[in-house]
XYZ file of C-alpha atoms in Angstrom:
541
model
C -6.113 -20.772 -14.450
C -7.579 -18.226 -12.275
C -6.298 -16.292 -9.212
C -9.652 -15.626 -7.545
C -11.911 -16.933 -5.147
C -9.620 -15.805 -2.567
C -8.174 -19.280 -3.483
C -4.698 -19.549 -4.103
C -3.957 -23.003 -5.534
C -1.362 -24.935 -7.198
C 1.517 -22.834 -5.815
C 5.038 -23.713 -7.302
C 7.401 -26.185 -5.000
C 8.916 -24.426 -2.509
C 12.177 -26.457 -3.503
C 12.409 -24.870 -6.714
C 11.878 -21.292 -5.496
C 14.791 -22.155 -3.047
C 16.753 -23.036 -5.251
C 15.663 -20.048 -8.127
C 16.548 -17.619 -5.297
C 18.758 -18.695 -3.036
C 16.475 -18.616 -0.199
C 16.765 -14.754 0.074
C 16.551 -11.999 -2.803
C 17.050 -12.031 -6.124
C 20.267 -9.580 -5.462
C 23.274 -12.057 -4.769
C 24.651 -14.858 -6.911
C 21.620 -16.912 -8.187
C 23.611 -19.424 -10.091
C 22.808 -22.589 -7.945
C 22.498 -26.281 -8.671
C 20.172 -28.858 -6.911
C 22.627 -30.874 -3.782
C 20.370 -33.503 -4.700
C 20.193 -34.684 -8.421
C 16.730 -36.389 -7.404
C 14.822 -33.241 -6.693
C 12.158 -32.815 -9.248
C 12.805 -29.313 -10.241
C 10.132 -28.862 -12.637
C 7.717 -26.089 -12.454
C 3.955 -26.062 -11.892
C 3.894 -23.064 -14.625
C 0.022 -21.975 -13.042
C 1.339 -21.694 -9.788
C 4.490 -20.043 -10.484
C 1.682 -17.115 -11.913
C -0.094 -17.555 -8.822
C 3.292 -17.086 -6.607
C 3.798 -13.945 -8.644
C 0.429 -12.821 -7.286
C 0.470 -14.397 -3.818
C 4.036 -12.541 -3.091
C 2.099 -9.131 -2.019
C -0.248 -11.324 0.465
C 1.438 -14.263 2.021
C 4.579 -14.633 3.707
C 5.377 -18.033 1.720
C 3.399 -21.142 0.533
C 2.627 -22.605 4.058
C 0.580 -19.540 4.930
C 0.765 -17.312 8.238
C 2.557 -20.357 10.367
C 4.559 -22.080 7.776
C 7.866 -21.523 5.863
C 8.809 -18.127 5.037
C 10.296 -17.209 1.595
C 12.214 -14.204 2.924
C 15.264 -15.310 4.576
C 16.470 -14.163 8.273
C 12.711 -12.174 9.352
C 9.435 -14.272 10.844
C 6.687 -14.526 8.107
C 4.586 -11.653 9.910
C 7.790 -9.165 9.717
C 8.470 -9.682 6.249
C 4.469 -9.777 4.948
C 4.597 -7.405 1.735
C 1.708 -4.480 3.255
C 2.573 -4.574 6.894
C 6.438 -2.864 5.497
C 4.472 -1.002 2.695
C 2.646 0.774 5.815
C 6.097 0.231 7.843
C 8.281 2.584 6.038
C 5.140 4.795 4.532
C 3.400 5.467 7.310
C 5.179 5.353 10.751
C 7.769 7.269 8.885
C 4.960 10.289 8.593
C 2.322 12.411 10.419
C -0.036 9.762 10.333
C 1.077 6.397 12.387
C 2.890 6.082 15.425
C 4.161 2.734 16.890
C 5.238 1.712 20.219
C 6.253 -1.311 20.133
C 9.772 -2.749 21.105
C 10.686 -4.547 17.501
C 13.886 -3.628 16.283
C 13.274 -1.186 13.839
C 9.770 0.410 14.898
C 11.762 3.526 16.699
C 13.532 4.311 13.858
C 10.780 4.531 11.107
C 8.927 6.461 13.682
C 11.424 9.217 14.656
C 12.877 8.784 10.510
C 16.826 7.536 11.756
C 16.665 4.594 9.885
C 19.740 3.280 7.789
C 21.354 0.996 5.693
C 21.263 -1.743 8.371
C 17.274 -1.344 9.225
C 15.887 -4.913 9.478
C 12.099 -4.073 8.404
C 13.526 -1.664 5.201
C 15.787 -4.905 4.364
C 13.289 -7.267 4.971
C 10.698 -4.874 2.452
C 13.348 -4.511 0.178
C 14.363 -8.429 0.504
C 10.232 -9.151 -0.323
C 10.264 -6.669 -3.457
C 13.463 -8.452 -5.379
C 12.158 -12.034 -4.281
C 8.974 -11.201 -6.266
C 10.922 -9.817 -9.211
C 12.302 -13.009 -9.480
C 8.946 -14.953 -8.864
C 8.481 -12.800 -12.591
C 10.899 -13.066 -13.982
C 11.256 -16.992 -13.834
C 7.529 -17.050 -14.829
C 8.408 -14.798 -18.022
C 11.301 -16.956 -19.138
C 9.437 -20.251 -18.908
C 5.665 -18.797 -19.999
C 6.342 -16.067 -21.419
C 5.155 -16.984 -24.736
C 2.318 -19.726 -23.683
C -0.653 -16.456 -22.837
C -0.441 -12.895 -24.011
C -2.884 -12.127 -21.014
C -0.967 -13.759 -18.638
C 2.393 -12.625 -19.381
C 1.200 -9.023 -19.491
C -0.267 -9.975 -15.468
C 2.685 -10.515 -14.465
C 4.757 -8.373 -16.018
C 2.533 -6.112 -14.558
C 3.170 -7.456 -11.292
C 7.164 -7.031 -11.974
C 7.002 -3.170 -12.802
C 4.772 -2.901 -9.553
C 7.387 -4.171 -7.514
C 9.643 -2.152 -9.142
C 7.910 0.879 -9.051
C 7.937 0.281 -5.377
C 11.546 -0.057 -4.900
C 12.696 2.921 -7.031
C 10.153 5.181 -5.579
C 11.564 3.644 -1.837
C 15.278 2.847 -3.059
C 15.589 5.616 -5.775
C 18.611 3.990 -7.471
C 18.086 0.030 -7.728
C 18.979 -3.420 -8.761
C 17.423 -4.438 -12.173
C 17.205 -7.496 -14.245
C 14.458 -8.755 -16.483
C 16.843 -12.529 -16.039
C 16.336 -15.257 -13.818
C 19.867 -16.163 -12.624
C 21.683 -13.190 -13.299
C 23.438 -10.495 -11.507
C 21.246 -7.592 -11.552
C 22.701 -3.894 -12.679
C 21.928 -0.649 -10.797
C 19.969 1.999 -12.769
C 19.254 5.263 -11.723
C 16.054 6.601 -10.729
C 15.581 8.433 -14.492
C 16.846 4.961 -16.304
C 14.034 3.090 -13.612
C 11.476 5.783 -14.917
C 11.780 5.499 -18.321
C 12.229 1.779 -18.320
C 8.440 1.565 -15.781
C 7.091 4.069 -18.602
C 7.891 1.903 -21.701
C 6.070 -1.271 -20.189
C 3.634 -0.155 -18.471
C 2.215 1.229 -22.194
C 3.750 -1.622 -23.773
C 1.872 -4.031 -21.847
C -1.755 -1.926 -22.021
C -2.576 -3.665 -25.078
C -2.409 -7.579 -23.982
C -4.681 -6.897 -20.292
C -7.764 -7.791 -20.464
C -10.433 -4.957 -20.841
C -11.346 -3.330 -17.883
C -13.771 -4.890 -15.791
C -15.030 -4.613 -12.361
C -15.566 -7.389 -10.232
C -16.270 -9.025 -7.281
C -14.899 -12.050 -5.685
C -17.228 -14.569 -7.268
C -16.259 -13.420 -10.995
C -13.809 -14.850 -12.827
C -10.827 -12.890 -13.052
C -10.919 -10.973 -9.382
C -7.895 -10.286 -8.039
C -6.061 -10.322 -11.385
C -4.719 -6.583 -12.752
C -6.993 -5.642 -16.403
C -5.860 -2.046 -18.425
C -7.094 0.039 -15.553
C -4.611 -0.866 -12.862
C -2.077 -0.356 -15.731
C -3.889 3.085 -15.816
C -3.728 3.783 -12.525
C 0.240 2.752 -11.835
C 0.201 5.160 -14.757
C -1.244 8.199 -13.394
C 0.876 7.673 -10.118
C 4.198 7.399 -12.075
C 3.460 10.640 -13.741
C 1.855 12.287 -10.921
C 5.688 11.506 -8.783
C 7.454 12.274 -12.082
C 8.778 15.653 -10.951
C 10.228 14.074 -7.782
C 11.514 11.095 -10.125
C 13.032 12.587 -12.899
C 13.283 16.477 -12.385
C 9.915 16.675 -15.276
C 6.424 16.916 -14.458
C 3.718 15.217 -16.276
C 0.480 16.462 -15.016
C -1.048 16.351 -17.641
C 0.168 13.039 -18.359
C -1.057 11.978 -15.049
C -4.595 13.537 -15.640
C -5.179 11.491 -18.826
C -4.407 8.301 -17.253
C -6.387 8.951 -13.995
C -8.905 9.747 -16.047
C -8.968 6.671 -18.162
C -9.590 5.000 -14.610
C -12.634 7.403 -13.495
C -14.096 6.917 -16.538
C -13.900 2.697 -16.459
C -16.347 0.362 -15.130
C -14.668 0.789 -12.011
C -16.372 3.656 -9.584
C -16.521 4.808 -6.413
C -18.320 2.902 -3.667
C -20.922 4.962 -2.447
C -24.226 3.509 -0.753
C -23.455 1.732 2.574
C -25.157 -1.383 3.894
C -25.763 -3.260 7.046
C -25.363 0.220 9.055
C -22.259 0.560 8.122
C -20.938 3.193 5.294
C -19.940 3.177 2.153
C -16.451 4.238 2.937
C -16.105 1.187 5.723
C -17.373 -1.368 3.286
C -14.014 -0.850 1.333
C -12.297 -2.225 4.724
C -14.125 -4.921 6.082
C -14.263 -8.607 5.999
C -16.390 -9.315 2.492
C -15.269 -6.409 0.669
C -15.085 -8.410 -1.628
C -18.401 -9.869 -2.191
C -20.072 -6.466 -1.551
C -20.592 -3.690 -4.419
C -17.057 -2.419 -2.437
C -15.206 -4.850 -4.597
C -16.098 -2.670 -7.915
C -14.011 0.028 -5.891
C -10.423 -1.932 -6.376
C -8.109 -1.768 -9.341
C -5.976 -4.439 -7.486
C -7.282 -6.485 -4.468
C -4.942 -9.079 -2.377
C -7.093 -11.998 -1.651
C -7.511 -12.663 2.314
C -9.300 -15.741 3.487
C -9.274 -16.800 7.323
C -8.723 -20.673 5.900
C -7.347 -20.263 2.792
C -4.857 -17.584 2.457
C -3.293 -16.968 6.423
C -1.179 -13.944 6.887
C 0.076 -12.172 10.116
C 1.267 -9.606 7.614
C -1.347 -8.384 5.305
C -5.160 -6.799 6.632
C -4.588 -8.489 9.765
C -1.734 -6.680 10.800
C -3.854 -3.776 10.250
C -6.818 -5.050 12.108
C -4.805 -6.753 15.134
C -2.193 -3.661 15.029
C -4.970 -1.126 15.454
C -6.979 -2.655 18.273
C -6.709 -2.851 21.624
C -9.153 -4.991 23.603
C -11.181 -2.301 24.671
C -12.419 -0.806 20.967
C -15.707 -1.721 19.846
C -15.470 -0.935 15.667
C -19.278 -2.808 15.525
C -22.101 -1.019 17.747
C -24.683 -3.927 16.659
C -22.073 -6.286 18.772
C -20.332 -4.810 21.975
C -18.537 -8.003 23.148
C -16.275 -8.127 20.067
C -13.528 -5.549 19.096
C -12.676 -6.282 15.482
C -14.237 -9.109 13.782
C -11.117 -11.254 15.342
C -11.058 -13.075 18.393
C -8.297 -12.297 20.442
C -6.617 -10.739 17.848
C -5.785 -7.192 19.431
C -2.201 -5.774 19.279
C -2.802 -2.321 20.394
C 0.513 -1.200 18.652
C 0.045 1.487 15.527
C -2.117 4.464 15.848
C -2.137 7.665 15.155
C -0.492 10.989 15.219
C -2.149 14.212 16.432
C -1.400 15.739 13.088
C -3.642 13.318 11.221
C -6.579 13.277 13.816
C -6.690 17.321 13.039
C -6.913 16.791 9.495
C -10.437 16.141 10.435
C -11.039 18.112 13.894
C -8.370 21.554 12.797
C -9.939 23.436 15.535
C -8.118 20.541 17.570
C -11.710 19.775 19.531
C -11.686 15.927 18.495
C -13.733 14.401 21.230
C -13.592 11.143 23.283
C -15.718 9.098 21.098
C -15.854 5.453 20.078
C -15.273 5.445 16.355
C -18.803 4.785 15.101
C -19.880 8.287 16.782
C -16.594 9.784 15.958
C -17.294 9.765 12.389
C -20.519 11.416 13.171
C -18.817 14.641 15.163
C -16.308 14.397 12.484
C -18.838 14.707 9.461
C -17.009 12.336 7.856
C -17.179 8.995 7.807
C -13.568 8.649 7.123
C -12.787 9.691 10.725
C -13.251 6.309 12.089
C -10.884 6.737 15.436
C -11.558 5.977 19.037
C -10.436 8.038 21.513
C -12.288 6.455 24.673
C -9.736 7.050 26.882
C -7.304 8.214 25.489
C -5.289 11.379 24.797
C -5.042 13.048 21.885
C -0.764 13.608 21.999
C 1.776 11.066 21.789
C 3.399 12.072 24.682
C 4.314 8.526 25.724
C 4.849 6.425 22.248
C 4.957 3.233 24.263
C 1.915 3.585 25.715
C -1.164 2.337 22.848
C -3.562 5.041 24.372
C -1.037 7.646 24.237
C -2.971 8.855 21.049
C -6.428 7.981 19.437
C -6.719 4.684 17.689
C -8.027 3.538 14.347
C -10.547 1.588 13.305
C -10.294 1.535 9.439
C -10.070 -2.228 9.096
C -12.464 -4.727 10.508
C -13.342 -8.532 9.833
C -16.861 -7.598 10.536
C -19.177 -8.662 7.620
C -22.196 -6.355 6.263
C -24.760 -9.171 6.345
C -23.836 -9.979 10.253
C -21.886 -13.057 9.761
C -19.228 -14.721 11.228
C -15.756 -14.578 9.720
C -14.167 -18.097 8.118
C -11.821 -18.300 11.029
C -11.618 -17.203 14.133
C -8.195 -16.103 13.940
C -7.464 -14.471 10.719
C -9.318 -12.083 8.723
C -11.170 -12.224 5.874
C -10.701 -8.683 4.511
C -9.160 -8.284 0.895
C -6.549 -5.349 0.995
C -7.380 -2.887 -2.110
C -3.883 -2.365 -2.835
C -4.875 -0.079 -5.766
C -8.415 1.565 -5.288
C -10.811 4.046 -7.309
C -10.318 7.084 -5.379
C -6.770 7.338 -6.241
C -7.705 8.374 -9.626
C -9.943 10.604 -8.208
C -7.188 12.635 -5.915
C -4.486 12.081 -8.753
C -7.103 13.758 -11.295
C -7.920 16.650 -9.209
C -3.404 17.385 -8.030
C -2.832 17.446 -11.454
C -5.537 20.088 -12.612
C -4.599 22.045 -9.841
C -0.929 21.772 -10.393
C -1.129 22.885 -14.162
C -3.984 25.449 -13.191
C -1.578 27.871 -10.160
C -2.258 26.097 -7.580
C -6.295 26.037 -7.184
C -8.486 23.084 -9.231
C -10.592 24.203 -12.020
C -14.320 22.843 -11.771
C -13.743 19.521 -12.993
C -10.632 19.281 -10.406
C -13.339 20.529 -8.042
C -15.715 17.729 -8.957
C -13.537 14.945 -8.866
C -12.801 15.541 -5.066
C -16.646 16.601 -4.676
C -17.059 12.907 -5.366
C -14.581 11.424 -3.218
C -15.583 13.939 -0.252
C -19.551 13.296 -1.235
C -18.938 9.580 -0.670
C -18.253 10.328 2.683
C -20.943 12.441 3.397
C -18.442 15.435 4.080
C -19.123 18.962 3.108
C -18.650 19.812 -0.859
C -17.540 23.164 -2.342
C -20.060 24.428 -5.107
C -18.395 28.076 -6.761
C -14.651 27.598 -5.130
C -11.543 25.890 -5.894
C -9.202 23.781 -3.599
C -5.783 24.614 -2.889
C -2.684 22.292 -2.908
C -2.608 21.982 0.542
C -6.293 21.041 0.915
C -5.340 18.304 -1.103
C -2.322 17.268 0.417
C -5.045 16.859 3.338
C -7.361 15.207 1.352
C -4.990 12.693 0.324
C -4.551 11.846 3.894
C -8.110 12.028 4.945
C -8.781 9.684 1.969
C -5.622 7.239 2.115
C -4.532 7.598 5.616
C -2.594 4.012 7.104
C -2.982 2.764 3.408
C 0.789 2.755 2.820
C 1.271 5.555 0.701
C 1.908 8.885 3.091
C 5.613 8.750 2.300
C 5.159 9.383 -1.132
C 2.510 12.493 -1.268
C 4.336 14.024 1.536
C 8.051 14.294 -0.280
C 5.916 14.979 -3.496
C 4.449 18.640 -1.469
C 8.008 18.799 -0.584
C 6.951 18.129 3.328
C 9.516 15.275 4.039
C 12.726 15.426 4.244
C 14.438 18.779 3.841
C 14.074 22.124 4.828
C 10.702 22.926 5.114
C 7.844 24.071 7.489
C 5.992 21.174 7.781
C 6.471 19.302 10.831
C 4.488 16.573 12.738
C 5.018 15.344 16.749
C 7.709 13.245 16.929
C 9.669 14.486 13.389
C 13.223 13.814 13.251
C 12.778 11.981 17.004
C 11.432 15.575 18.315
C 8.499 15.685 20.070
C 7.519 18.703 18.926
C 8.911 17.753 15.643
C 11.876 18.969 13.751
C 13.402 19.022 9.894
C 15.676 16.306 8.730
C 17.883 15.720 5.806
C 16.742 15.204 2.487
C 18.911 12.444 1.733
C 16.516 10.736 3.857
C 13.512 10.713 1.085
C 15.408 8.062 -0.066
C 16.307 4.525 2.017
C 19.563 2.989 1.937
C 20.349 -0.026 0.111
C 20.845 -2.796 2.536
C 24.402 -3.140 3.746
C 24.193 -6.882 2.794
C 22.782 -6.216 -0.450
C 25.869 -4.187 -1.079
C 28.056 -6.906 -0.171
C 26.615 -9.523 -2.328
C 26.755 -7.828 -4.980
C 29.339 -5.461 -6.320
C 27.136 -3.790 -9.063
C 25.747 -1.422 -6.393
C 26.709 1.799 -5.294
C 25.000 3.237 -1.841
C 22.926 5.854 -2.250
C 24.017 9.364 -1.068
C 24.236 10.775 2.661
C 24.396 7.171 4.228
């Protein structure tokens, strides 16, 4: 059974998953019985592995419109990437949001609580697909050494996720049980044991592209690469850095048949292929560790790379010069609500010049081709957050094709998200020389963000090192609205805290302003507490 194709058949009943989960998380009480004794309860065990995949890209098994397996939030709200970027972007210098949904303020101005409705709903989608696992592991877990490994996999992933989000966290490897809270060191040491238990049973590494078997299935190197990132946060985890540790393993990943996407096509450039509607059938695809499969007919989602499309456009933007009258490879399909901070648009333009450019000269000014904002019309501050040209937009994601040609649907997108990609190894490879070299890469450290800077045709350094903070920049430059901000900036101590670093808006100050540490971690949900009397709330809320 394959999950590929940007296919995903066979899912398990929905019935049984109710019942498996109780409709919510995998936190409360999951000792149910069928009302019915007539229900067939038994499992499609291929589709259950699919489910275990399909978590991170659909809301449930009716698609964007149909039911959603996250009780309480609309399929769109709860979609596993748009809270990824949720809570790890509008929380930092990079996103801003204006719009009205309960919850949107708070990320942006970093208030949130124990009683947030887009952290719970986040949190709600990370258990459910620990249980998707675990029920798969206690009924297959023995039938495919491959498999099992997949989704186990899968299960660490999600709780890598939550302990990096939740610090202190539910955990059971049981279906129907009561899970126990472990600690952020116990989490560590438990995601360090099986991700190198599990190396062994992946298949080889392999790139691939959507019409070979095995895309959008994890091989050794995304087990590498969750690696490297475990070690690279281990000092923030665990009170221990690895760098070395997280050098190894990044370089396992460089040195795969995975690479770095680096010759563009169609006009457009290398860097955009990564983010555009057949990503997947382009040379992009060899770029990503870990895609989520997107199809316009096949796999709908209001949460996933359209929310990043549609959220990023207004009608006005024009991502495609070849084709004026469309925005962004979606008809109608422009939100106009996430964009971003000044902070990030002077990671590229420092002298604070960025000009009012439509994004496919942007890039040019920029000399880089990651700069792909439009700021036709619009003003560089976020003086007015509810106002969508109250900053400069982004056009990172598109549905536009290389070859020209239409999208499946006219709706939804097309566009695989590369939820683990290439360059990370790159940027993890080069922070950890630096970090056990004083501060400053060494020439091989040098090199490795040569490449990723090379790729987008931005100037190179030849006989000097970079610092810690031009990394820190370059991991924004590189990664920026990609769900993973959050993370690099408590890691170079800029988060929460006393520190220097501030963005507009900080701490709900529009010149930004310092607030408390305990706020690098989220609460555990209020109800989650109730449900279930294992768990303890995490300091300072």
């Amino acid at each position: 059974m394959q999950y590929m194709k940007k296919y995903i058949k066979n899912i398990v009943p929905a019935t049984f998953m109710m019942l498996a989960l109780g409709a919510t998380s995998c936190i409360g009480d999951l000792d149910v019985d069928p009302i019915d004794p007539n229900i067939d309860t038994n499992v499609d065990l291929n589709g259950l592995f699919n489910k275990c995949y399909a978590n991170m890209a659909l809301a449930g098994n009716g698609g964007a419109n149909g039911d959603c397996d996250i009780d309480g939030l609309d399929g769109g709200t709860t979609g596993f990437i748009r809270q990824l970027f949720n809570s790890n972007e509008l929380t930092t210098d990079e996103a801003i949001c204006g719009w009205g949904d309960e919850g949107v303020a708070s990320f942006c101005y970093n208030t949130y609580n124990a009683s947030h409705p887009m952290l719970n709903g986040f949190y709600a989608r990370l258990t459910t697909g620990i249980t998707y696992c675990n029920q798969y592991l206690a009924m297959a877990g023995e039938a495919d050494a491959t498999m099992s490994a997949e989704i186990r996999f899968v299960r660490a992933l999600h709780y890598f996720l939550l302990m990096d989000g939740w610090g202190n966290i539910p955990f059971t490897l049981e279906p129907m049980t009561k899970p126990e809270q472990k600690s952020r060191a116990q989490m560590y040491e438990w995601l360090e044991q099986e991700l190198t238990g599990i190396e062994a049973a992946l298949s080889e590494a392999k790139a691939k592209k959507s019409t070979d078997a095995g895309y959008g299935r994890v091989d050794k190197a995304a087990c590498w690469l969750l690696l490297s990132r475990l070690y690279l946060n281990a000092e923030v985890y665990v009170g221990t850095a690895q760098w070395q540790k997280a050098k190894e393993y990044a370089d396992k990943v460089m040195k795969s048949p995975y690479r770095l996407n680096t010759v563009g096509k169609g006009g457009w450039t290398a860097y955009q292929m990564l983010f555009m509607g057949d990503n997947g059938e382009t040379d992009a695809a060899y770029e990503a560790l870990l895609p989520l499969l997107q199809d316009g007919l096949t796999t709908t989602s209001w949460g996933t790379s359209l929310f990043l499309i549609a959220g990023c456009f207004d009608g006005e933007m024009h991502a495609n010069p070849k084709d004026l009258a469309a925005t962004n490879g979606v008809s109608a399909q422009n939100w106009g609500g996430n964009r971003a901070r000044p902070d990030l648009i002077r990671k590229f333009f420092p002298q604070n010049d960025a000009p009012e450019l439509p994004s496919y000269d942007m890039y040019v000014a920029a000399k880089d081709d990651r700069a792909l904002f439009d700021g036709v019309g619009r003003t560089l501050n976020n003086e007015d957050v509810s106002t969508f040209k109250s900053g400069y937009a982004i056009a990172k994601f598109t549905n536009f094709k290389t070859d020209g040609s239409a999208g499946h649907d006219a709706t939804f997108a097309d566009t695989d998200y590369f939820l683990l990609r290439v360059a990370e190894a790159y940027l993890t490879f080069a922070e950890a020389d630096a970090r056990l070299n004083g501060g400053k890469t060494t020439s091989e450290g040098t090199q490795a963000i040569n490449d990723i800077r090379s790729r987008a045709n931005a100037s190179t350094r030849e006989n000097s090192a970079y610092s810690l903070d031009d990394i820190c920049d370059e991991w924004s430059r590189e990664f920026y609205f990609e769900g993973r901000r959050r993370m690099d900036l408590i890691r170079f101590n800029r988060y929460g805290g006393n520190n220097n670093y501030t963005w507009q808006w900080k701490g709900g100050a529009y010149e930004g302003r310092s607030f408390d540490a305990h706020l690098n971690i989220f609460a555990i949900p209020t109800n989650e507490l109730t449900a279930n009397s294992n768990l303890v709330q995490n300091p300072g809320y």
